[in-house]
């Protein structure tokens, strides 16, 4: 008799449900995870059931990141599982969890906030990387305050589409695996329906987490949190004289880079409160965000932001202001190497020096991106002024942000024959022509020919971004249970730099009805 292994325990490939494998891969108590920080940092509780959920969106890319098959979306029980419904008994230590944080909202200290409508399921490890999975909109938590713990279909689809679109634009961001919806009514400015977006990130730690423990004078917890972030994400900080100052430095650099990327693509976050700032410099908490259509440097995407605190042109300053709050929160950890009597003063000086690095990082980061957007391989005096003058005439003419940059690639360094597409976006043709002449003169100092410059520019100036009206159209259909437009839009936005001539309409100027669209914090 020959030895043959038993096949009795092996799943049958034809009948195995990929959801079982996915659910088993999500671990709520992985070594070194945020969850392991324990009950000072989080509360474990089940999600509130969402009746009769359906799948409204699915990202096969994010699934692949987690090692899940693309067939997962069609698996029996998928919508239930990712809505937080489960028929299993949760083990007490395997329950999902909501974390506690605080923060500054619109420049004012708001005290304790926390995951008021999000629960983390745990972490998945795949291909050497670890990701936390979080259900947003999964019901009330101890941190819900007056809120209902829910998210609506509209905002969940917007977060799903935009976080995936940002990733494909090359901008650091949390990701999204799926959106599930339900007919359960939810009251906002009008009646809407509930949904859950499953978002995915190496970490959901925010500046506000540090502010929370610092403001409560819980320095041991503050240190444990900082140690967790250093251990997992910035291990090189451990070798620094002052690891916590080094952590601040990492946050300063990644946040400066992020702000430069937002500015360069015309993205407005809308609610840059310190509780919406990722310690990893990721775009997080998509709410009333917006990509600028006709350029207005003062553009305010959030209808609730009457003062324009988070207007487009303010974003870099606000990022810096938020980092200042982070530095303030970390201050008790700084200066271990100093004598006690000197520590306070020296630590403040150190923190200020590290914060200064924002300016020396942000400006060159944005200038570099602007040079790439203009197709300039070399750096010369006056490049900055050339870019700023373009922004000035774009602003004066409300020229479309995305299309202006995209069309610049058609211009030639030899003559004005390729100017037409960009020029048509400017009512003041003379202003455009004056700028175009200077741009052409600058291009003629570059060795690269027109064709190869155009190729390079089309790799940094997207043709497709998630314009508000595109999201709105997909949402209107989804409300009628037709999710094909969510899928189509997601597919187009996966390749934002490709011509995709068959989808030209998705790159066009917004229709007239789009001017009345308003997005606000209430979502
Ligand atoms: P946001 O403006 O979405 O970043 O939310 C700010 C704070 O309010 C966070 O603590 C959220 O968890 C909480 N929050 C927002 N909406 C709700 C809601 N519908 N129910 C409970 N908490 C919410
Ligand atoms: Mg938030």
Coordinates of C-alpha atoms and ligand atoms in Angstrom, one line a residue:
X1 CA 0.0 0.0 0.0
X2 CA 1.4 3.4 -0.9
X3 CA 1.1 6.3 1.4
X4 CA -1.4 8.9 0.4
X5 CA -2.3 12.0 2.4
X6 CA -5.8 12.4 3.5
X7 CA -7.8 14.8 1.4
X8 CA -10.7 14.8 3.8
X9 CA -9.7 18.1 5.4
X10 CA -8.9 19.9 2.2
X11 CA -11.4 22.4 0.9
X12 CA -13.0 21.4 -2.4
X13 CA -12.0 24.1 -4.9
X14 CA -15.4 24.0 -6.4
X15 CA -17.4 24.5 -3.2
X16 CA -14.9 26.3 -0.9
X17 CA -16.2 29.8 -0.1
X18 CA -13.3 32.3 -0.5
X19 CA -15.0 34.4 2.2
X20 CA -14.0 31.7 4.8
X21 CA -10.4 32.1 3.9
X22 CA -10.6 35.9 3.9
X23 CA -12.3 36.0 7.3
X24 CA -9.8 33.6 8.7
X25 CA -6.9 35.8 7.4
X26 CA -8.3 38.8 9.4
X27 CA -6.7 38.5 12.8
X28 CA -7.8 40.7 15.6
X29 CA -4.8 40.0 17.9
X30 CA -1.8 39.9 15.7
X31 CA 1.6 40.5 17.4
X32 CA 2.6 44.2 17.2
X33 CA -0.8 45.3 16.0
X34 CA -2.6 48.5 17.1
X35 CA -5.2 46.2 18.8
X36 CA -2.5 44.7 21.0
X37 CA -2.0 48.1 22.7
X38 CA -5.1 47.1 24.6
X39 CA -8.1 48.6 26.3
X40 CA -6.6 52.0 27.1
X41 CA -6.6 52.6 23.3
X42 CA -9.8 50.9 22.2
X43 CA -13.1 49.4 23.0
X44 CA -14.2 46.0 21.6
X45 CA -17.8 45.7 20.5
X46 CA -19.8 44.0 17.7
X47 CA -21.1 46.0 14.7
X48 CA -24.7 46.9 14.6
X49 CA -26.5 44.7 12.1
X50 CA -27.2 46.2 8.7
X51 CA -30.4 44.7 7.3
X52 CA -30.3 42.9 3.9
X53 CA -27.0 44.4 2.7
X54 CA -26.0 44.4 -1.0
X55 CA -22.6 45.0 -2.7
X56 CA -22.4 48.5 -4.2
X57 CA -18.7 48.5 -5.0
X58 CA -15.7 46.2 -4.9
X59 CA -12.0 46.8 -5.6
X60 CA -10.2 43.8 -7.0
X61 CA -6.9 45.7 -6.6
X62 CA -7.4 46.1 -2.9
X63 CA -8.5 42.5 -2.6
X64 CA -5.2 41.5 -4.3
X65 CA -3.3 43.6 -1.9
X66 CA -4.8 41.5 0.9
X67 CA -4.3 38.2 -0.9
X68 CA -8.0 37.9 -1.5
X69 CA -9.3 36.6 -4.9
X70 CA -11.4 38.8 -7.2
X71 CA -14.2 36.3 -6.9
X72 CA -14.6 37.3 -3.2
X73 CA -17.2 39.9 -4.1
X74 CA -19.5 37.2 -5.4
X75 CA -19.0 34.9 -2.4
X76 CA -22.1 33.9 -0.4
X77 CA -22.2 36.0 2.7
X78 CA -19.8 38.6 1.4
X79 CA -22.1 41.6 1.9
X80 CA -23.1 40.4 5.3
X81 CA -19.6 39.9 6.5
X82 CA -18.3 43.3 5.3
X83 CA -21.4 45.1 6.7
X84 CA -20.5 43.7 10.1
X85 CA -23.3 41.1 10.2
X86 CA -22.2 37.8 11.5
X87 CA -24.0 34.7 12.7
X88 CA -20.9 33.5 14.5
X89 CA -20.4 34.1 18.2
X90 CA -17.5 36.6 18.5
X91 CA -14.8 35.5 21.0
X92 CA -14.4 38.4 23.4
X93 CA -10.8 39.0 22.3
X94 CA -11.7 38.8 18.7
X95 CA -14.5 41.4 18.6
X96 CA -14.0 44.4 16.3
X97 CA -12.8 47.5 18.0
X98 CA -13.2 51.3 18.0
X99 CA -10.2 53.4 19.0
X100 CA -10.2 56.6 21.1
X101 CA -8.7 59.8 19.9
X102 CA -9.2 63.6 20.3
X103 CA -8.4 66.5 18.1
X104 CA -8.6 70.1 16.9
X105 CA -11.6 70.7 14.7
X106 CA -11.6 73.9 12.6
X107 CA -8.8 75.2 14.7
X108 CA -10.5 74.6 18.0
X109 CA -9.8 71.9 20.6
X110 CA -12.7 69.5 20.5
X111 CA -11.6 67.1 23.2
X112 CA -12.4 63.4 23.0
X113 CA -13.7 62.1 19.6
X114 CA -12.7 58.6 18.5
X115 CA -14.1 56.1 16.0
X116 CA -17.7 57.1 16.4
X117 CA -18.8 55.1 13.4
X118 CA -15.9 52.8 12.5
X119 CA -14.8 49.4 13.8
X120 CA -11.6 47.6 12.9
X121 CA -11.9 44.0 12.2
X122 CA -8.2 43.3 12.6
X123 CA -5.2 42.9 10.4
X124 CA -4.3 40.8 7.3
X125 CA -0.7 40.0 6.5
X126 CA 0.0 39.3 2.8
X127 CA 3.2 39.4 0.8
X128 CA 5.2 40.8 3.6
X129 CA 2.9 43.7 4.3
X130 CA 0.2 44.1 7.0
X131 CA -3.1 46.0 6.6
X132 CA -5.8 46.9 9.1
X133 CA -9.4 46.5 7.8
X134 CA -12.0 48.9 9.1
X135 CA -15.7 49.1 8.6
X136 CA -16.9 52.7 8.4
X137 CA -20.6 53.2 9.1
X138 CA -21.0 50.0 11.2
X139 CA -23.0 51.5 14.0
X140 CA -22.7 53.4 17.3
X141 CA -19.6 53.0 19.5
X142 CA -18.7 54.5 22.9
X143 CA -17.3 57.4 20.9
X144 CA -20.3 58.2 18.8
X145 CA -21.4 61.2 20.9
X146 CA -24.6 62.5 19.3
X147 CA -24.1 60.6 16.1
X148 CA -25.9 57.5 14.8
X149 CA -22.8 55.6 13.9
X150 CA -23.8 55.3 10.3
X151 CA -22.5 56.4 7.0
X152 CA -24.7 57.0 4.0
X153 CA -24.5 55.4 0.5
X154 CA -23.5 58.7 -1.1
X155 CA -20.5 59.4 1.1
X156 CA -19.4 55.7 1.2
X157 CA -19.3 55.6 -2.6
X158 CA -17.4 58.9 -2.7
X159 CA -14.8 57.5 -0.2
X160 CA -14.6 54.2 -2.1
X161 CA -14.1 55.8 -5.5
X162 CA -11.7 58.6 -4.3
X163 CA -9.4 56.5 -2.1
X164 CA -8.9 54.1 -5.0
X165 CA -8.5 56.9 -7.5
X166 CA -5.9 58.7 -5.3
X167 CA -3.9 55.5 -5.1
X168 CA -3.8 55.2 -8.8
X169 CA -2.8 58.8 -9.1
X170 CA 0.2 57.8 -7.0
X171 CA -0.9 59.8 -3.9
X172 CA -0.5 58.1 -0.5
X173 CA -3.9 57.1 0.8
X174 CA -6.0 54.6 2.7
X175 CA -7.6 52.1 0.4
X176 CA -11.1 50.7 0.1
X177 CA -12.1 47.1 -0.4
X178 CA -15.8 47.5 -0.9
X179 CA -19.0 49.3 -0.2
X180 CA -22.1 47.6 1.0
X181 CA -25.5 49.3 1.2
X182 CA -28.8 48.6 2.8
X183 CA -32.3 50.1 2.5
X184 CA -32.1 51.1 6.2
X185 CA -33.0 54.8 6.3
X186 CA -30.6 57.3 7.8
X187 CA -31.4 60.9 8.5
X188 CA -29.1 63.6 7.2
X189 CA -30.1 66.9 5.6
X190 CA -32.6 64.6 3.8
X191 CA -33.4 61.0 4.3
X192 CA -30.8 58.7 2.8
X193 CA -29.8 55.0 3.2
X194 CA -27.1 53.3 5.3
X195 CA -23.9 51.9 3.9
X196 CA -20.5 50.6 5.1
X197 CA -17.2 51.2 3.4
X198 CA -14.5 48.7 4.2
X199 CA -11.3 50.7 4.3
X200 CA -7.8 49.3 4.4
X201 CA -4.6 50.9 5.7
X202 CA -1.3 49.9 7.3
X203 CA -2.4 52.1 10.2
X204 CA -5.4 54.3 11.1
X205 CA -3.4 56.2 13.7
X206 CA -4.1 59.9 13.5
X207 CA -2.4 63.0 15.0
X208 CA -5.5 63.1 17.3
X209 CA -4.5 59.8 18.9
X210 CA -1.4 61.4 20.3
X211 CA -3.2 64.6 21.2
X212 CA -5.7 62.4 23.2
X213 CA -3.2 60.8 25.6
X214 CA -1.1 63.9 25.8
X215 CA -4.0 66.2 26.8
X216 CA -5.1 63.7 29.4
X217 CA -1.5 63.6 30.8
X218 CA -1.3 59.8 30.2
X219 CA 2.3 59.9 29.2
X220 CA 2.9 56.2 29.5
X221 CA 0.1 55.6 27.0
X222 CA 1.4 58.3 24.8
X223 CA 4.9 56.6 24.8
X224 CA 3.4 53.2 24.1
X225 CA 1.5 54.6 21.1
X226 CA 4.7 56.3 19.8
X227 CA 6.7 53.1 20.3
X228 CA 4.1 51.2 18.4
X229 CA 4.2 53.5 15.4
X230 CA 8.0 53.6 15.5
X231 CA 8.3 49.9 15.8
X232 CA 5.9 49.2 13.0
X233 CA 6.5 52.0 10.5
X234 CA 9.6 54.0 11.3
X235 CA 12.1 51.5 12.9
X236 CA 15.1 53.6 11.9
X237 CA 13.9 56.2 14.5
X238 CA 15.0 53.8 17.2
X239 CA 18.7 54.5 16.3
X240 CA 18.2 58.2 16.7
X241 CA 19.4 60.2 19.7
X242 CA 15.8 61.1 20.3
X243 CA 13.5 58.5 18.7
X244 CA 10.3 60.6 19.4
X245 CA 11.7 63.7 17.8
X246 CA 12.7 61.5 14.8
X247 CA 9.1 60.3 14.7
X248 CA 7.9 63.9 14.5
X249 CA 10.4 64.5 11.8
X250 CA 9.0 61.5 9.7
X251 CA 5.5 62.9 10.2
X252 CA 6.7 66.3 9.1
X253 CA 8.3 65.0 5.9
X254 CA 5.5 62.7 4.9
X255 CA 2.8 65.3 5.6
X256 CA 4.8 67.9 3.6
X257 CA 5.1 65.5 0.6
X258 CA 1.4 64.7 0.8
X259 CA 0.4 68.4 0.9
X260 CA 2.6 69.0 -2.2
X261 CA 0.9 66.1 -4.0
X262 CA -2.6 67.4 -3.2
X263 CA -1.7 70.9 -4.4
X264 CA -0.2 69.5 -7.6
X265 CA -3.3 67.6 -8.6
X266 CA -5.9 70.2 -7.4
X267 CA -7.3 68.0 -4.6
X268 CA -9.0 69.6 -1.6
X269 CA -9.5 67.5 1.5
X270 CA -12.1 69.7 3.0
X271 CA -11.8 68.7 6.7
X272 CA -8.1 68.9 7.7
X273 CA -8.9 68.5 11.4
X274 CA -6.0 67.0 13.4
X275 CA -8.2 63.9 13.9
X276 CA -8.2 63.5 10.1
X277 CA -4.4 63.6 9.7
X278 CA -2.6 60.2 9.4
X279 CA 0.6 59.7 11.2
X280 CA 1.9 58.0 8.1
X281 CA 1.1 60.9 5.8
X282 CA -1.8 59.2 4.1
X283 CA -4.9 60.8 2.8
X284 CA -7.6 59.7 5.2
X285 CA -11.2 60.3 6.1
X286 CA -12.8 61.2 2.8
X287 CA -15.8 63.5 3.4
X288 CA -16.6 66.7 1.6
X289 CA -13.4 66.5 -0.6
X290 CA -13.3 67.9 -4.1
X291 CA -11.0 68.0 -7.1
X292 CA -11.0 71.6 -8.5
X293 CA -12.7 72.0 -11.8
X294 CA -12.3 75.7 -12.9
X295 CA -9.3 76.8 -10.9
X296 CA -9.9 79.1 -8.0
X297 CA -7.1 79.3 -5.5
X298 CA -9.6 80.1 -2.8
X299 CA -11.7 77.1 -3.7
X300 CA -13.7 75.7 -0.6
X301 CA -15.0 72.2 -1.3
X302 CA -16.7 71.8 2.1
X303 CA -20.1 73.6 2.1
X304 CA -19.9 73.7 6.0
X305 CA -16.5 75.6 5.9
X306 CA -17.9 79.1 5.8
X307 CA -14.6 80.7 6.8
X308 CA -12.6 78.9 4.2
X309 CA -10.1 77.5 6.7
X310 CA -9.6 74.5 4.5
X311 CA -9.6 76.3 1.1
X312 CA -7.2 74.9 -1.5
X313 CA -4.6 77.6 -1.0
X314 CA -4.7 77.1 2.8
X315 CA -3.9 73.4 2.8
X316 CA -0.1 73.6 3.1
X317 CA -0.4 76.1 6.0
X318 CA -3.0 73.9 7.7
X319 CA -0.9 70.8 7.3
X320 CA 1.9 72.8 9.1
X321 CA -0.5 74.0 11.8
X322 CA -1.6 70.4 12.4
X323 CA 2.0 69.2 12.7
X324 CA 2.4 71.9 15.3
X325 CA -0.4 70.3 17.3
X326 CA 1.3 66.9 16.9
X327 CA 4.6 68.3 18.1
X328 CA 2.8 69.9 21.1
X329 CA 1.3 66.5 21.9
X330 CA 4.7 64.6 21.6
X331 CA 6.6 67.3 23.6
X332 CA 6.5 65.3 26.9
X333 CA 8.4 62.5 25.2
X334 CA 11.2 64.7 23.9
X335 CA 14.6 65.4 25.4
X336 CA 15.4 62.3 27.3
X337 CA 19.1 63.0 26.6
X338 CA 19.0 66.4 28.4
X339 CA 19.4 67.2 32.1
X340 CA 16.0 67.5 33.7
X341 CA 16.5 71.2 34.4
X342 CA 17.2 71.9 30.7
X343 CA 14.7 69.5 29.2
X344 CA 11.7 71.7 28.7
X345 CA 13.4 74.5 27.0
X346 CA 15.7 72.4 24.8
X347 CA 12.8 70.1 23.7
X348 CA 10.8 73.1 22.5
X349 CA 13.8 74.3 20.5
X350 CA 14.3 70.8 19.0
X351 CA 10.6 70.6 18.1
X352 CA 10.7 74.0 16.5
X353 CA 13.7 73.0 14.4
X354 CA 12.0 69.8 13.3
X355 CA 8.8 71.7 12.4
X356 CA 10.9 74.1 10.3
X357 CA 11.8 71.2 8.0
X358 CA 8.2 71.4 6.7
X359 CA 9.0 74.5 4.8
X360 CA 12.3 73.2 3.4
X361 CA 10.6 70.0 2.4
X362 CA 7.2 71.3 1.0
X363 CA 8.4 74.1 -1.2
X364 CA 11.0 72.0 -3.2
X365 CA 8.5 69.1 -3.3
X366 CA 5.9 71.3 -4.9
X367 CA 8.4 73.0 -7.2
X368 CA 9.6 69.7 -8.4
X369 CA 6.1 68.5 -9.1
X370 CA 5.3 71.7 -11.0
X371 CA 8.4 71.3 -13.1
X372 CA 7.3 67.8 -14.0
X373 CA 3.8 69.0 -14.7
X374 CA 5.3 71.6 -17.1
X375 CA 7.6 69.0 -18.7
X376 CA 10.8 70.7 -17.5
X377 CA 13.7 68.3 -17.0
X378 CA 16.1 70.9 -15.8
X379 CA 15.7 73.4 -13.0
X380 CA 16.2 77.1 -13.8
X381 CA 15.7 80.4 -12.1
X382 CA 12.3 81.6 -13.0
X383 CA 10.6 78.2 -13.2
X384 CA 8.7 78.9 -10.1
X385 CA 7.6 82.3 -11.4
X386 CA 6.5 80.7 -14.6
X387 CA 4.4 78.1 -12.7
X388 CA 2.9 80.8 -10.5
X389 CA 1.9 83.0 -13.5
X390 CA 0.1 80.0 -15.0
X391 CA -1.8 79.6 -11.7
X392 CA -2.6 83.3 -11.8
X393 CA -4.1 83.3 -15.2
X394 CA -5.9 80.0 -14.5
X395 CA -7.4 81.6 -11.4
X396 CA -8.4 84.8 -13.3
X397 CA -10.0 82.7 -16.1
X398 CA -11.3 79.8 -13.9
X399 CA -9.5 77.6 -16.3
X400 CA -10.1 73.9 -15.7
X401 CA -7.3 72.6 -13.4
X402 CA -7.0 69.1 -14.8
X403 CA -7.5 69.9 -18.5
X404 CA -5.1 72.9 -18.5
X405 CA -2.2 70.8 -17.4
X406 CA -3.2 67.8 -19.5
X407 CA -3.4 70.1 -22.6
X408 CA 0.0 71.7 -22.1
X409 CA 1.5 68.5 -23.3
X410 CA 0.2 69.3 -26.8
X411 CA 2.1 72.5 -27.0
X412 CA 5.3 72.7 -29.1
X413 CA 8.5 74.4 -28.3
X414 CA 8.7 75.5 -31.9
X415 CA 5.5 77.2 -32.7
X416 CA 1.9 77.9 -31.5
X417 CA 0.2 75.1 -33.5
X418 CA -0.4 72.9 -30.4
X419 CA -1.7 75.8 -28.2
X420 CA -5.3 75.6 -29.1
X421 CA -6.6 73.0 -26.6
X422 CA -5.1 74.7 -23.6
X423 CA -5.8 78.2 -25.0
X424 CA -9.5 77.5 -25.4
X425 CA -9.8 77.1 -21.6
X426 CA -8.9 80.8 -21.2
X427 CA -11.4 83.6 -21.9
X428 CA -8.5 86.0 -21.8
X429 CA -6.7 84.7 -24.9
X430 CA -4.0 87.5 -24.7
X431 CA -3.1 86.5 -21.2
X432 CA -2.7 82.9 -22.2
X433 CA -0.7 83.8 -25.3
X434 CA 1.7 85.9 -23.3
X435 CA 2.3 83.1 -20.9
X436 CA 2.5 80.5 -23.7
X437 CA 5.3 82.6 -25.4
X438 CA 7.3 82.5 -22.2
X439 CA 6.6 78.9 -21.7
X440 CA 7.8 78.1 -25.2
X441 CA 11.0 80.1 -24.7
X442 CA 11.6 78.1 -21.5
X443 CA 10.9 74.8 -23.4
X444 CA 13.4 75.7 -26.0
X445 CA 16.1 75.6 -23.3
X446 CA 15.3 71.9 -22.8
X447 CA 17.0 69.2 -24.8
X448 CA 14.0 66.9 -25.0
X449 CA 11.8 66.9 -28.1
X450 CA 8.1 67.6 -28.1
X451 CA 7.0 64.0 -28.4
X452 CA 9.0 62.6 -25.5
X453 CA 8.2 65.6 -23.3
X454 CA 4.5 65.0 -24.0
X455 CA 4.8 61.4 -23.0
X456 CA 6.4 62.4 -19.7
X457 CA 3.9 65.1 -19.0
X458 CA 1.0 62.7 -19.6
X459 CA 2.4 60.5 -16.9
X460 CA 2.1 63.2 -14.3
X461 CA -0.9 65.3 -15.5
X462 CA -3.9 63.0 -15.2
X463 CA -6.7 63.1 -17.8
X464 CA -9.2 61.6 -15.4
X465 CA -9.9 62.7 -11.8
X466 CA -13.0 62.1 -9.6
X467 CA -14.8 65.3 -10.4
X468 CA -17.9 65.9 -8.2
X469 CA -20.3 65.4 -11.0
X470 CA -18.9 62.0 -12.0
X471 CA -19.3 60.8 -8.5
X472 CA -22.8 62.3 -8.3
X473 CA -23.9 60.5 -11.5
X474 CA -22.6 57.1 -10.1
X475 CA -24.4 57.8 -6.8
X476 CA -27.7 58.6 -8.4
X477 CA -27.6 55.4 -10.3
X478 CA -26.5 53.4 -7.2
X479 CA -29.5 54.8 -5.3
X480 CA -31.6 53.0 -7.9
X481 CA -29.6 49.8 -7.3
X482 CA -27.7 50.2 -10.6
X483 CA -24.0 49.9 -9.6
X484 CA -22.6 49.7 -13.1
X485 CA -21.6 53.3 -13.1
X486 CA -19.6 52.9 -9.8
X487 CA -17.8 50.0 -11.5
X488 CA -17.2 51.9 -14.7
X489 CA -15.9 55.0 -13.0
X490 CA -13.7 53.0 -10.7
X491 CA -12.2 51.2 -13.8
X492 CA -11.6 54.5 -15.6
X493 CA -9.9 56.1 -12.5
X494 CA -7.6 53.1 -12.2
X495 CA -5.8 54.4 -15.3
X496 CA -6.0 58.2 -14.9
X497 CA -3.0 58.9 -17.1
X498 CA -4.1 56.8 -20.1
X499 CA -5.9 58.4 -23.0
X500 CA -8.9 56.0 -22.9
X501 CA -10.4 57.8 -25.9
X502 CA -13.6 55.8 -25.5
X503 CA -14.2 57.5 -22.2
X504 CA -13.5 61.1 -23.4
X505 CA -16.8 62.3 -21.8
X506 CA -15.3 61.5 -18.3
X507 CA -12.5 63.9 -19.0
X508 CA -14.8 66.7 -20.2
X509 CA -15.7 70.0 -18.4
X510 CA -18.4 69.6 -15.8
X511 CA -22.0 70.0 -17.1
X512 CA -24.0 73.0 -16.0
X513 CA -26.0 71.1 -13.4
X514 CA -22.8 70.3 -11.6
X515 CA -22.3 73.9 -10.4
X516 CA -25.1 73.5 -7.9
X517 CA -23.6 70.4 -6.3
X518 CA -22.7 70.9 -2.6
X519 CA -20.9 68.6 -0.3
X520 CA -20.7 69.1 3.5
X521 CA -19.4 67.5 6.6
X522 CA -22.7 65.7 7.2
X523 CA -22.3 62.3 5.6
Ligands
LIG1 P1 -15.4 63.3 10.6 O1 -15.8 64.7 10.4 O2 -16.1 62.3 9.7 O3 -13.9 63.1 10.5 O4 -15.9 62.9 12.1 C1 -15.5 63.6 13.2 C2 -15.8 62.8 14.4 O5 -17.3 62.6 14.5 C3 -15.2 61.4 14.5 O6 -15.0 61.1 15.8 C4 -16.3 60.6 13.9 O7 -16.2 59.2 14.3 C5 -17.6 61.2 14.5 N1 -18.7 61.0 13.6 C6 -19.0 61.5 12.4 N2 -20.1 61.1 11.9 C7 -20.7 60.3 12.8 C8 -21.9 59.6 12.9 N3 -22.8 59.6 12.0 N4 -22.1 58.8 14.0 C9 -21.2 58.8 15.0 N5 -20.0 59.5 15.0 C10 -19.8 60.2 13.9
LIG2 MG1 -12.6 61.9 10.9

